[in-house]
Amino acid sequence: MTEIVETSGSGIQPFSATQTKSGSKTQRYVNSSGTTLWYVTVHAFFTYNGSTSSCTSADVTAESNSSAWKVTNKSSWKSGNTGYASATGSHILSNSEITSTTRTVSISCTKNGTLQ
């Protein structure tokens, strides 16, 4: 399950056609009953001007909502107009790792400032 949240509106920079926008996108790892076990979120800042867009920074938040899951290997990066975040969730039972899965989530900004 994924969701996009726009965390601030666009702002026009003085004497410039360039605008800025920030937002986040979350991917949740859920069980069969729909309960979130852990999640990874990318938080990113963008500039855009109607012709091009660029991701200026990206950060990651990844946490477990279950004592049976541990989240490790958190990382974030940016490329072009896209911000990325990645994390690995490991299912722990009796102090032993049963399984692990890595999730990567990305958020991008169009040249007109639409987050997707």
mmCIF file of N, CA, C and O in Angstrom, residues 9-13 18-21 48:
data_model
loop_
_atom_site.group_PDB
_atom_site.id
_atom_site.type_symbol
_atom_site.label_atom_id
_atom_site.label_comp_id
_atom_site.label_asym_id
_atom_site.label_seq_id
_atom_site.Cartn_x
_atom_site.Cartn_y
_atom_site.Cartn_z
ATOM 1 N N GLY A 9 2.857 23.662 0.066
ATOM 2 C CA GLY A 9 2.459 24.166 -1.237
ATOM 3 C C GLY A 9 3.649 24.723 -1.975
ATOM 4 O O GLY A 9 4.762 24.805 -1.455
ATOM 5 N N SER A 10 3.418 25.129 -3.202
ATOM 6 C CA SER A 10 4.501 25.698 -3.990
ATOM 7 C C SER A 10 4.772 27.117 -3.523
ATOM 8 O O SER A 10 3.898 27.803 -3.026
ATOM 9 N N GLY A 11 6.004 27.535 -3.683
ATOM 10 C CA GLY A 11 6.379 28.895 -3.313
ATOM 11 C C GLY A 11 7.204 29.519 -4.415
ATOM 12 O O GLY A 11 8.135 28.903 -4.912
ATOM 13 N N ILE A 12 6.848 30.707 -4.838
ATOM 14 C CA ILE A 12 7.578 31.376 -5.903
ATOM 15 C C ILE A 12 8.774 32.099 -5.301
ATOM 16 O O ILE A 12 8.637 32.840 -4.337
ATOM 17 N N GLN A 13 9.931 31.864 -5.871
ATOM 18 C CA GLN A 13 11.139 32.532 -5.417
ATOM 19 C C GLN A 13 11.183 33.944 -6.004
ATOM 20 O O GLN A 13 10.814 34.141 -7.153
ATOM 21 N N THR A 18 11.208 29.960 -10.917
ATOM 22 C CA THR A 18 11.365 28.657 -10.275
ATOM 23 C C THR A 18 10.522 28.587 -9.007
ATOM 24 O O THR A 18 10.504 29.511 -8.214
ATOM 25 N N GLN A 19 9.816 27.484 -8.856
ATOM 26 C CA GLN A 19 8.996 27.248 -7.672
ATOM 27 C C GLN A 19 9.499 26.010 -6.951
ATOM 28 O O GLN A 19 10.210 25.186 -7.525
ATOM 29 N N THR A 20 9.134 25.910 -5.679
ATOM 30 C CA THR A 20 9.576 24.780 -4.867
ATOM 31 C C THR A 20 8.382 24.022 -4.314
ATOM 32 O O THR A 20 7.289 24.582 -4.147
ATOM 33 N N LYS A 21 8.597 22.759 -4.039
ATOM 34 C CA LYS A 21 7.546 21.912 -3.478
ATOM 35 C C LYS A 21 8.201 20.783 -2.705
ATOM 36 O O LYS A 21 9.300 20.335 -3.051
ATOM 37 N N TYR A 48 10.869 23.332 -9.690
ATOM 38 C CA TYR A 48 10.304 23.156 -11.026
ATOM 39 C C TYR A 48 9.979 24.533 -11.597
ATOM 40 O O TYR A 48 9.790 25.504 -10.872
#
